[in-house]
GROMACS .gro file of C-alpha atoms in nm:
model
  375
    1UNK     CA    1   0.000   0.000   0.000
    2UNK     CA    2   0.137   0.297  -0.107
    3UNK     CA    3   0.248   0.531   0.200
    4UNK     CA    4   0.050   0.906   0.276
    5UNK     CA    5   0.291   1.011   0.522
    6UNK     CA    6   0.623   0.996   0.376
    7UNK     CA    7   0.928   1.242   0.462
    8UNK     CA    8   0.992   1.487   0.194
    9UNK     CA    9   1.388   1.395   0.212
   10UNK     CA   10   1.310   1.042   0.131
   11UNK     CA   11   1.114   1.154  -0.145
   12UNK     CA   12   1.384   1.392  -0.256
   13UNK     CA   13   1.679   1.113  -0.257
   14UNK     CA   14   1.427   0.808  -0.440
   15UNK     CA   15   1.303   0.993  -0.735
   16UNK     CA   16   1.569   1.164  -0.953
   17UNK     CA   17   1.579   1.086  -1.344
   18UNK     CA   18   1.815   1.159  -1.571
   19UNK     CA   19   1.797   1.501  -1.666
   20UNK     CA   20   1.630   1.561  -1.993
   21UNK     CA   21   1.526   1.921  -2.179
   22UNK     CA   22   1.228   2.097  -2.058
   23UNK     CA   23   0.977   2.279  -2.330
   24UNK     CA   24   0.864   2.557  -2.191
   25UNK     CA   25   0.524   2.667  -2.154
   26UNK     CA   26   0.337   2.666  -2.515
   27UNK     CA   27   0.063   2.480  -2.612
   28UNK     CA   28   0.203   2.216  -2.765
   29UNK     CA   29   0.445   2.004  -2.628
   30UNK     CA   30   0.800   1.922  -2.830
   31UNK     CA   31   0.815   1.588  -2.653
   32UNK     CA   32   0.854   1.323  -2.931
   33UNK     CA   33   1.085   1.112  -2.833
   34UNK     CA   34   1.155   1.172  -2.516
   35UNK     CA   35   1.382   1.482  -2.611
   36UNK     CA   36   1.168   1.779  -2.412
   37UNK     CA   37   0.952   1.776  -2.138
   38UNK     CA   38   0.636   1.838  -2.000
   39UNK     CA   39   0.677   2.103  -1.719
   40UNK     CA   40   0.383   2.060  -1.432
   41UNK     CA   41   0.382   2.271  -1.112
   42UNK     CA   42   0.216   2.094  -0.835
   43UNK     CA   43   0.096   2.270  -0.513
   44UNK     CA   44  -0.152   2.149  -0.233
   45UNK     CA   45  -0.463   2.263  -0.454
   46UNK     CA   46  -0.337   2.269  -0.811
   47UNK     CA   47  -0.149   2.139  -1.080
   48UNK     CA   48  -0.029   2.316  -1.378
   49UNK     CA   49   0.075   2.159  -1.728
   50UNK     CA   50   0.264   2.354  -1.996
   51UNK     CA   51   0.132   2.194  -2.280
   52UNK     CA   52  -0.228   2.126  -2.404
   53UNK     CA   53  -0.090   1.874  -2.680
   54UNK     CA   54   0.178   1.632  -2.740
   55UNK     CA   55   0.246   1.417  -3.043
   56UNK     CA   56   0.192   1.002  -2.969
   57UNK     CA   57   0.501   0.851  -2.849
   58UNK     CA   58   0.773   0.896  -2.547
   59UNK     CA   59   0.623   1.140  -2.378
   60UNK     CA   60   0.829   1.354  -2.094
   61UNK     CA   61   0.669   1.546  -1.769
   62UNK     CA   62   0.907   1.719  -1.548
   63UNK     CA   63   0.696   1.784  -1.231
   64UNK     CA   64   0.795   2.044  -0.947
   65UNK     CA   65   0.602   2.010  -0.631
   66UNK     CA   66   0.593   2.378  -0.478
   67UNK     CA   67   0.308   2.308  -0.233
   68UNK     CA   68   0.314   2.219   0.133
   69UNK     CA   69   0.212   1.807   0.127
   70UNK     CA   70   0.385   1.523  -0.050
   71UNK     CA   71   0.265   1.488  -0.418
   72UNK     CA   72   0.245   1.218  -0.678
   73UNK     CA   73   0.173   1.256  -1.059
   74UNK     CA   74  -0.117   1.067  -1.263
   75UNK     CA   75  -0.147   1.025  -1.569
   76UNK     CA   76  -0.506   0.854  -1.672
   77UNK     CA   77  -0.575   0.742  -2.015
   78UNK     CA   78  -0.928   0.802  -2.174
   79UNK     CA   79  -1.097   0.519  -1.993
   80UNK     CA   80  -0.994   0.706  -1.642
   81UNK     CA   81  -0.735   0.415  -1.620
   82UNK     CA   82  -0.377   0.477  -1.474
   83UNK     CA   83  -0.136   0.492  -1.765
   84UNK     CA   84   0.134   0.551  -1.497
   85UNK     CA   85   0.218   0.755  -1.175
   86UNK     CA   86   0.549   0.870  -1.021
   87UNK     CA   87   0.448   0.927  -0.606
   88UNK     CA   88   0.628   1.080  -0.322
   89UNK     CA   89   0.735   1.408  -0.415
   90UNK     CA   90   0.790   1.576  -0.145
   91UNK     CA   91   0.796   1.949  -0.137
   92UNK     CA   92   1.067   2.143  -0.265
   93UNK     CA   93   1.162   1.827  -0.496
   94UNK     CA   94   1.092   1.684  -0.850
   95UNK     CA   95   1.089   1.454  -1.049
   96UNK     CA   96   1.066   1.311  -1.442
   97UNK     CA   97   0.882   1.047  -1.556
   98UNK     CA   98   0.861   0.912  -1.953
   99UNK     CA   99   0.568   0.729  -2.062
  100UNK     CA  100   0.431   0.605  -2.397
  101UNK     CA  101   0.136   0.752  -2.495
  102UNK     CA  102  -0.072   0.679  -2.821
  103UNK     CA  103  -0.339   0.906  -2.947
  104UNK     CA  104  -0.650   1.028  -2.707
  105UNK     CA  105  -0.704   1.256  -2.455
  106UNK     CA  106  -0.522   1.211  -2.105
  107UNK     CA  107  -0.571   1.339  -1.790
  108UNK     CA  108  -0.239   1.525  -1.594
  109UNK     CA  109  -0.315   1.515  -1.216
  110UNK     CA  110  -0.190   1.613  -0.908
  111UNK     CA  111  -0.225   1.409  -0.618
  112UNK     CA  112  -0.120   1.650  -0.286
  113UNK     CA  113  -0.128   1.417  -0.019
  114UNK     CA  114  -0.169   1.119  -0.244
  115UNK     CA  115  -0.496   1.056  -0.208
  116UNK     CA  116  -0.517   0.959  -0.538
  117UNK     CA  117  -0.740   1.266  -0.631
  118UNK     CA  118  -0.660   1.611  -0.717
  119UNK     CA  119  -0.689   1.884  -0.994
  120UNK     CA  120  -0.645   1.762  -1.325
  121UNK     CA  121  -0.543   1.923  -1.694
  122UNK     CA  122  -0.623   1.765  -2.014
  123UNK     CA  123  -0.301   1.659  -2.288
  124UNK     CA  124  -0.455   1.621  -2.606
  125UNK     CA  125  -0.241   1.296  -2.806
  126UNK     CA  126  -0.192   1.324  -3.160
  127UNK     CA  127  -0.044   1.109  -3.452
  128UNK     CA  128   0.062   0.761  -3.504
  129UNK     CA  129   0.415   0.800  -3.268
  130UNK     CA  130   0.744   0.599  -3.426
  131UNK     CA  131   0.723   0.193  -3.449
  132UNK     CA  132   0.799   0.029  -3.128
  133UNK     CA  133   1.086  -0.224  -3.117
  134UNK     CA  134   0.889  -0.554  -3.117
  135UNK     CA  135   1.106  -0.710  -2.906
  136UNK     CA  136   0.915  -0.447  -2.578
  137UNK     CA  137   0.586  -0.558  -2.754
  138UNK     CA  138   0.700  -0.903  -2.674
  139UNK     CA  139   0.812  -0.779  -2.331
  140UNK     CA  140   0.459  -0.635  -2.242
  141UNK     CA  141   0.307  -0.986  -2.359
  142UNK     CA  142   0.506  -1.183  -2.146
  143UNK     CA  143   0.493  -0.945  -1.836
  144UNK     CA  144   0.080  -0.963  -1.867
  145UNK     CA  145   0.115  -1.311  -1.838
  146UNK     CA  146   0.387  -1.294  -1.555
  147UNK     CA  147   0.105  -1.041  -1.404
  148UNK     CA  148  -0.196  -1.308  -1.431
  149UNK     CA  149  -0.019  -1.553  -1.279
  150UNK     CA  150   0.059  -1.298  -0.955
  151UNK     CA  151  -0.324  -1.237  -0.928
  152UNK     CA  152  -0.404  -1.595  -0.965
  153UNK     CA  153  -0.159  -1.708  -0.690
  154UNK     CA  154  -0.268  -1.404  -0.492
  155UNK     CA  155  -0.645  -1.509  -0.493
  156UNK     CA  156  -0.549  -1.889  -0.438
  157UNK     CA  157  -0.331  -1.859  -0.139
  158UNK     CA  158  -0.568  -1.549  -0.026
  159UNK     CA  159  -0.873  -1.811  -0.089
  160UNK     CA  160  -0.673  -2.080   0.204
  161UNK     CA  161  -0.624  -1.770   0.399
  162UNK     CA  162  -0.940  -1.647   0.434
  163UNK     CA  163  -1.077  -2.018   0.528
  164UNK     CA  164  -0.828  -2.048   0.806
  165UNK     CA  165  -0.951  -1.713   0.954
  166UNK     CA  166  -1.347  -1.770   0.912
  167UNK     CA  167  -1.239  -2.138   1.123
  168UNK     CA  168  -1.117  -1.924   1.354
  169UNK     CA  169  -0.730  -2.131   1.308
  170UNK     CA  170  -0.494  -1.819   1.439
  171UNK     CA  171  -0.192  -2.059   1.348
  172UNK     CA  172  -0.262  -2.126   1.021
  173UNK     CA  173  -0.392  -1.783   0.918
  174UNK     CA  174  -0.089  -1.641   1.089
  175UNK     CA  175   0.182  -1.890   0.805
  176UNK     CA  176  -0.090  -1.829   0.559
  177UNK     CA  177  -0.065  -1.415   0.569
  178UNK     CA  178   0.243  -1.376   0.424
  179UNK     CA  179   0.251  -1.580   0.146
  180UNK     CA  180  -0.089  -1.462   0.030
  181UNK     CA  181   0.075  -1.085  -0.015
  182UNK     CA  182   0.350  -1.222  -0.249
  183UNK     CA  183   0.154  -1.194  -0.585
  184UNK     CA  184   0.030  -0.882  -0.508
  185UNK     CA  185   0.374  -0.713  -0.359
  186UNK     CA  186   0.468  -0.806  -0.695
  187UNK     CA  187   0.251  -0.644  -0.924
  188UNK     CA  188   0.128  -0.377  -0.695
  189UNK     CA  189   0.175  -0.089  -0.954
  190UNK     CA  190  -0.058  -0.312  -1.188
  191UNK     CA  191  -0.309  -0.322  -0.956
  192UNK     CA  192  -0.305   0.057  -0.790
  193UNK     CA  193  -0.429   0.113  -1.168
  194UNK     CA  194  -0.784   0.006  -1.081
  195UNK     CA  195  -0.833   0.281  -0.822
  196UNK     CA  196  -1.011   0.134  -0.511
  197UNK     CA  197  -0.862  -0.208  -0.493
  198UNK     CA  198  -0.558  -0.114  -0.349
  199UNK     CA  199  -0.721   0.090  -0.089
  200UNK     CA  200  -0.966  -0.216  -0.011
  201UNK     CA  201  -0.717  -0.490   0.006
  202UNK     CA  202  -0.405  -0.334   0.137
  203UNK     CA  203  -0.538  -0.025   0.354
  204UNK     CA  204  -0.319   0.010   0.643
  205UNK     CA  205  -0.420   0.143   1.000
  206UNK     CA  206  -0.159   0.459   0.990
  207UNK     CA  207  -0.368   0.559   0.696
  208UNK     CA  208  -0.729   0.532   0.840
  209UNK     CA  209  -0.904   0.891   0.779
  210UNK     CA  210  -1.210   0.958   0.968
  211UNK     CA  211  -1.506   0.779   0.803
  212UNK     CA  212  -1.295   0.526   0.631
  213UNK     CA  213  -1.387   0.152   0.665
  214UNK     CA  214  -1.101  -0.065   0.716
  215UNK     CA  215  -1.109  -0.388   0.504
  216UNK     CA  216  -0.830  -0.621   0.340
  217UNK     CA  217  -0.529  -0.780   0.469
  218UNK     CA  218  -0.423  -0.531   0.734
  219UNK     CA  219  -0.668  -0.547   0.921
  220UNK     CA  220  -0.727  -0.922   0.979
  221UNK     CA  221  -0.354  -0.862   1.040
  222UNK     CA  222  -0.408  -0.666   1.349
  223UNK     CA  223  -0.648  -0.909   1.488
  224UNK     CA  224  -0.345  -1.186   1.430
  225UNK     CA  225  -0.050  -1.077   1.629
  226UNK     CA  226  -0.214  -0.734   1.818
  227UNK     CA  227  -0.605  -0.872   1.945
  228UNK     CA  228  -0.536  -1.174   1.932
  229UNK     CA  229  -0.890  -1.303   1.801
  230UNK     CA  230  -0.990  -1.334   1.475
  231UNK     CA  231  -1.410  -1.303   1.586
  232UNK     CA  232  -1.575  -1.083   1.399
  233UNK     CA  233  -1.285  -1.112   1.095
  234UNK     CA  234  -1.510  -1.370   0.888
  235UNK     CA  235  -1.638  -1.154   0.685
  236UNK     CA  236  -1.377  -0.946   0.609
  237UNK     CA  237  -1.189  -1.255   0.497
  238UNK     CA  238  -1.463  -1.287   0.262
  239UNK     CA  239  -1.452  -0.964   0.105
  240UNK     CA  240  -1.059  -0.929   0.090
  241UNK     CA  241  -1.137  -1.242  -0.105
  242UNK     CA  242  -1.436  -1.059  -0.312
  243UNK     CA  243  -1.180  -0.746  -0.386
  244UNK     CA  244  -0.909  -0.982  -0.534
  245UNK     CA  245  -1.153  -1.199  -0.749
  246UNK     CA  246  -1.247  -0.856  -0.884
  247UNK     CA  247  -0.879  -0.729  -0.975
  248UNK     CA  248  -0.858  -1.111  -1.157
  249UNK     CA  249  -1.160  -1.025  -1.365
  250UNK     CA  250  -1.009  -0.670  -1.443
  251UNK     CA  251  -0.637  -0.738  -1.468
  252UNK     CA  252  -0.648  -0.861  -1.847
  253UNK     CA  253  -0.787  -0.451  -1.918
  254UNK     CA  254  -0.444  -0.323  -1.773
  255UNK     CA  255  -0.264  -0.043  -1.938
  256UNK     CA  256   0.045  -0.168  -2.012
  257UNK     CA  257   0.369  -0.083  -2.235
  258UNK     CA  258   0.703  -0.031  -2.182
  259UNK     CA  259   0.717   0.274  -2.005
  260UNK     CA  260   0.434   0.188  -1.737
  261UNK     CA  261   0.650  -0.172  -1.687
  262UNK     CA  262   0.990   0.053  -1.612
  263UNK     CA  263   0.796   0.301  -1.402
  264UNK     CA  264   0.628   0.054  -1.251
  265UNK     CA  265   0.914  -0.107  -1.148
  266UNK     CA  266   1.078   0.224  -0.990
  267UNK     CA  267   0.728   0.233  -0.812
  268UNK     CA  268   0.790  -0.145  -0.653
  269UNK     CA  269   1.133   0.034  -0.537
  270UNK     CA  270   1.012   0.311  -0.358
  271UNK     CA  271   0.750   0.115  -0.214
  272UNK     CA  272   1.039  -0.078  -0.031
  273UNK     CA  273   1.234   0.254   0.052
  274UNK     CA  274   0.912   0.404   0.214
  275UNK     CA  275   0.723   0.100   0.394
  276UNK     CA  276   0.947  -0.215   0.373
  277UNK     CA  277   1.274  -0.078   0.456
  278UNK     CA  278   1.062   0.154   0.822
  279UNK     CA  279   0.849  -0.132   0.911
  280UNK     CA  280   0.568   0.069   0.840
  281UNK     CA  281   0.398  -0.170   0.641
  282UNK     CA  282   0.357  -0.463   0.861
  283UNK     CA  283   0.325  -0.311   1.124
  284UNK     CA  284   0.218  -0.603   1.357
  285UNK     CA  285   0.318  -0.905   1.194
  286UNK     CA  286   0.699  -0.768   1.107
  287UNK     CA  287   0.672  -0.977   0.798
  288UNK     CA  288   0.797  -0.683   0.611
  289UNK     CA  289   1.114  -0.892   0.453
  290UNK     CA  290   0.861  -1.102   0.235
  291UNK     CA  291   0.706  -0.800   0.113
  292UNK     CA  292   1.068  -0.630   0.087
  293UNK     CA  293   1.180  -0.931  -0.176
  294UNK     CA  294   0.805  -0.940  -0.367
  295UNK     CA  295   0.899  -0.627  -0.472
  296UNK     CA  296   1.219  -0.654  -0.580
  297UNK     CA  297   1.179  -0.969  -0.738
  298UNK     CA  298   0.871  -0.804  -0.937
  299UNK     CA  299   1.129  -0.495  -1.026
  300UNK     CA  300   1.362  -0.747  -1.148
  301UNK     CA  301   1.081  -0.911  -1.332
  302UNK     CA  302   1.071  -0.599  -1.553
  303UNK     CA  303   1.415  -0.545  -1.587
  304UNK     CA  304   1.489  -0.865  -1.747
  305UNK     CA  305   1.210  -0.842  -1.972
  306UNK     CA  306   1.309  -0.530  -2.082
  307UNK     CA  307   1.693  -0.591  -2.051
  308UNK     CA  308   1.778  -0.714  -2.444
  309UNK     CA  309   1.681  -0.374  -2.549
  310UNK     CA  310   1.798  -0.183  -2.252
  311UNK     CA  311   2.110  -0.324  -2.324
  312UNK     CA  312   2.163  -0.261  -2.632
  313UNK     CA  313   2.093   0.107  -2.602
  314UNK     CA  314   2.297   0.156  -2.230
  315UNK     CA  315   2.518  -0.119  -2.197
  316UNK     CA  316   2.639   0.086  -1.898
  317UNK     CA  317   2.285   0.111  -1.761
  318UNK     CA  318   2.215  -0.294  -1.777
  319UNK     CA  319   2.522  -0.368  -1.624
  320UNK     CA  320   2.478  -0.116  -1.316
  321UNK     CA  321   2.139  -0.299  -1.274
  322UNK     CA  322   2.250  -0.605  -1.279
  323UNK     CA  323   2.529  -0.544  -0.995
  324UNK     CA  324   2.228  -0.347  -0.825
  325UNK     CA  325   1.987  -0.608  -0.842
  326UNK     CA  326   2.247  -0.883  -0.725
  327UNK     CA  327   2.390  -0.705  -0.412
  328UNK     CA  328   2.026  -0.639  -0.307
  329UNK     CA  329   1.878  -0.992  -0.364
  330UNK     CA  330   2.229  -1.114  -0.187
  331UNK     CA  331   2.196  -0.876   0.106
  332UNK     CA  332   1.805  -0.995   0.145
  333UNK     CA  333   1.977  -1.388   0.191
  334UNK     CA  334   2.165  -1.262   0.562
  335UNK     CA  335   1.767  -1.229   0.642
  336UNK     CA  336   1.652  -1.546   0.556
  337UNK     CA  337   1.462  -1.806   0.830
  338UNK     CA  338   1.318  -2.133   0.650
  339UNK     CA  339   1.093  -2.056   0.415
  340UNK     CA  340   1.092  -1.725   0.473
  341UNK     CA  341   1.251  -1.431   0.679
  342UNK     CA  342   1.302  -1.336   1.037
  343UNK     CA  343   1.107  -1.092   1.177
  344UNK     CA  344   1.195  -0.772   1.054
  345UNK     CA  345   1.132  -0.600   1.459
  346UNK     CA  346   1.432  -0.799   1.562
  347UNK     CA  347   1.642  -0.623   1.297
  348UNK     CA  348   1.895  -0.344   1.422
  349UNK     CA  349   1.898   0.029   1.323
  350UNK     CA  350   2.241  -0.064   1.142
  351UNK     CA  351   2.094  -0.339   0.908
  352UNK     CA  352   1.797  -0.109   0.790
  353UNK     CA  353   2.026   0.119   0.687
  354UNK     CA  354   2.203  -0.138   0.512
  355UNK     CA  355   1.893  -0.195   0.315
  356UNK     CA  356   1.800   0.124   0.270
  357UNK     CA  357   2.122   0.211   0.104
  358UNK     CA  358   2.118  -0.077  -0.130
  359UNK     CA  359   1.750   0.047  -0.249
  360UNK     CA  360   1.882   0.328  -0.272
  361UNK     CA  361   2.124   0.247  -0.447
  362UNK     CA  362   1.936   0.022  -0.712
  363UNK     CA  363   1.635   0.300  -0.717
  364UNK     CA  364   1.879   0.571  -0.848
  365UNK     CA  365   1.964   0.386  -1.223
  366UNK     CA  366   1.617   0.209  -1.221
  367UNK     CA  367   1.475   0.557  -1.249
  368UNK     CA  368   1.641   0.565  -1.568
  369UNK     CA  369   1.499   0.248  -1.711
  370UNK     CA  370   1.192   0.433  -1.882
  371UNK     CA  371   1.328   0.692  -2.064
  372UNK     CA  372   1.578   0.429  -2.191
  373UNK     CA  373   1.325   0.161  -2.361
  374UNK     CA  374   1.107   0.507  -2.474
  375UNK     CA  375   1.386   0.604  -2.693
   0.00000   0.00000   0.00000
């Protein structure tokens, strides 16, 4: 679940991008290509876009929050889908992201507070954009099958959850709730596209506001290792099952190419460097570690999918990642406890720095992995 209350600094250090020309602010946009940008200035109550139009392709928006709150930046496709987002910008900061857009009519938003709403300017796509390399149209076909088979093991191992909690079996709920996340930690970019899934299924207590009803994993969580008793968590079993058989039945509608797939993956990084690596995401069941390597094994997902290309373009860039992605999947082995990983409250200050500064250190050239596969 993606974090409200993140610290501007850690949102200034995760989400740098290469540095690429900004356009000004006339009506249409010279972003083909990837070689200008999109400038949007985001404050607590509005979001402004220099450009009205764009032609279809690689498209470039260089955001600047100047408001008070944390922003992120949405971009939604015709259907009101999320083409892709780039969150945690804190104030004072910015940051790039490069998406591929075909012809329509999009929606620019800014998200203070990421609440996933927020004032909104239309970007009118025109034209046919260059030919994409079919080798990323064979990367998006195989990562919407990689992303099926998430859901389906999500909803599965969910499904045995959910039965172990309605028999009132704290034991076997308890081994059960970690697995059951591992699809979803996965994929969770994917998913956040549908809008109120995420919030159903993977709402945490920190991020309660008044009149909000608390449903999905977190909270049968709390009733695990904090109450003690899972009566009264029946049927919230059922619906976190409900929510996920829904995102099964949507998931084949995704908007995907190989922009979203790179962003996303940056996404599945900071979600590490903002809940993960503080504990803030299990918060009572410290099974944080098998959440922490979901999401860096569905990072690395995308990066080898997309690595022939990205090689071939920035040899230097695929062989950064693939030291990154090595000394962070070898650092996440000191942590491992059977089948899993020990509980993440009995590791030091010292070690979660550690990890931090490996994400950290892997988040820096994965934000580069978009604007790479765009050219």
């Amino acid at each position: 679940m993606r974090p409200v209350h993140v610290l501007a600094a850690a949102g200034a250090a995760l989400l740098s991008l290469s540095a690429l020309s900004a356009c000004g602010k006339d009506d249409d946009a010279s972003a083909k290509g990837g070689s200008g940008a999109i400038e949007v200035t985001a404050t607590d109550s509005s979001c402004e876009v220099g450009a009205k139009t764009a032609p279809a392709g690689a498209v470039t928006f260089k955001v600047t929050n100047k408001g008070s709150q944390v922003n992120e930046l949405e971009i939604l496709a015709p259907d009101g889908k999320v083409v892709t987002e780039r969150e945690n910008i804190g104030p004072g900061t910015g940051a790039e992201v490069t998406v591929q857009l075909s012809a329509g009519t999009y929606k620019v938003m800014c998200s203070a507070g990421m609440t996933g709403k927020g004032p909104s300017q239309a970007l009118t796509v025109t034209g046919q954009g260059k030919a994409v390399d079919p080798r990323l149209d064979e990367a998006v076909a195989a990562y919407r099958t990689y992303v099926a088979q998430q859901v389906d093991d999500t909803l599965a191992k969910a499904t045995e959850f959910a039965a172990a909690v309605k028999a009132g079996d704290t034991a076997k709920a308890k081994d059960l709730y970690a697995p059951s996340r591992v699809g979803w930690e996965r994929i969770e970019p994917v998913a956040e596209s549908f809008g109120d899934i995420d919030p159903k299924v993977d709402l945490r207590e920190a991020d309660l506001k008044q009149g909000d009803k608390w449903t999905g994993w977190h909270r049968i969580e709390k009733a695990l290792w904090k109450t003690g008793s899972l009566k009264g968590e029946g049927p919230y079993a059922d619906q976190l099952v409900k929510d996920l058989q829904t995102l099964k039945s949507k998931v084949g509608t995704a908007s995907i190419s190989p922009t979203s797939m790179a962003n996303g993956a940056k996404e599945l990084l900071d979600e590490v460097a903002t809940g993960k690596v503080t504990g803030e995401e299990e918060t009572f069941s410290h099974t944080d570690l098998v959440d922490f390597k979901a999401n860096v094994d569905g990072a690395e997902k995308v990066y080898g999918l997309l690595k022939p290309v990205v090689k071939e373009r920035n040899a230097d860039l695929a062989s950064t990642l693939d030291d990154e992605f090595a000394k962070v999947q070898k650092l996440l082995t000191k942590y491992e406890k059977g089948d899993g990983y020990v509980a993440y409250d009995t590791v030091g200050a010292k070690d979660r720095k550690d990890l931090s500064d490996e994400v950290n250190a892997l988040g820096e050239p994965l934000s580069k992995l978009a604007a790479v596969v765009a050219r």
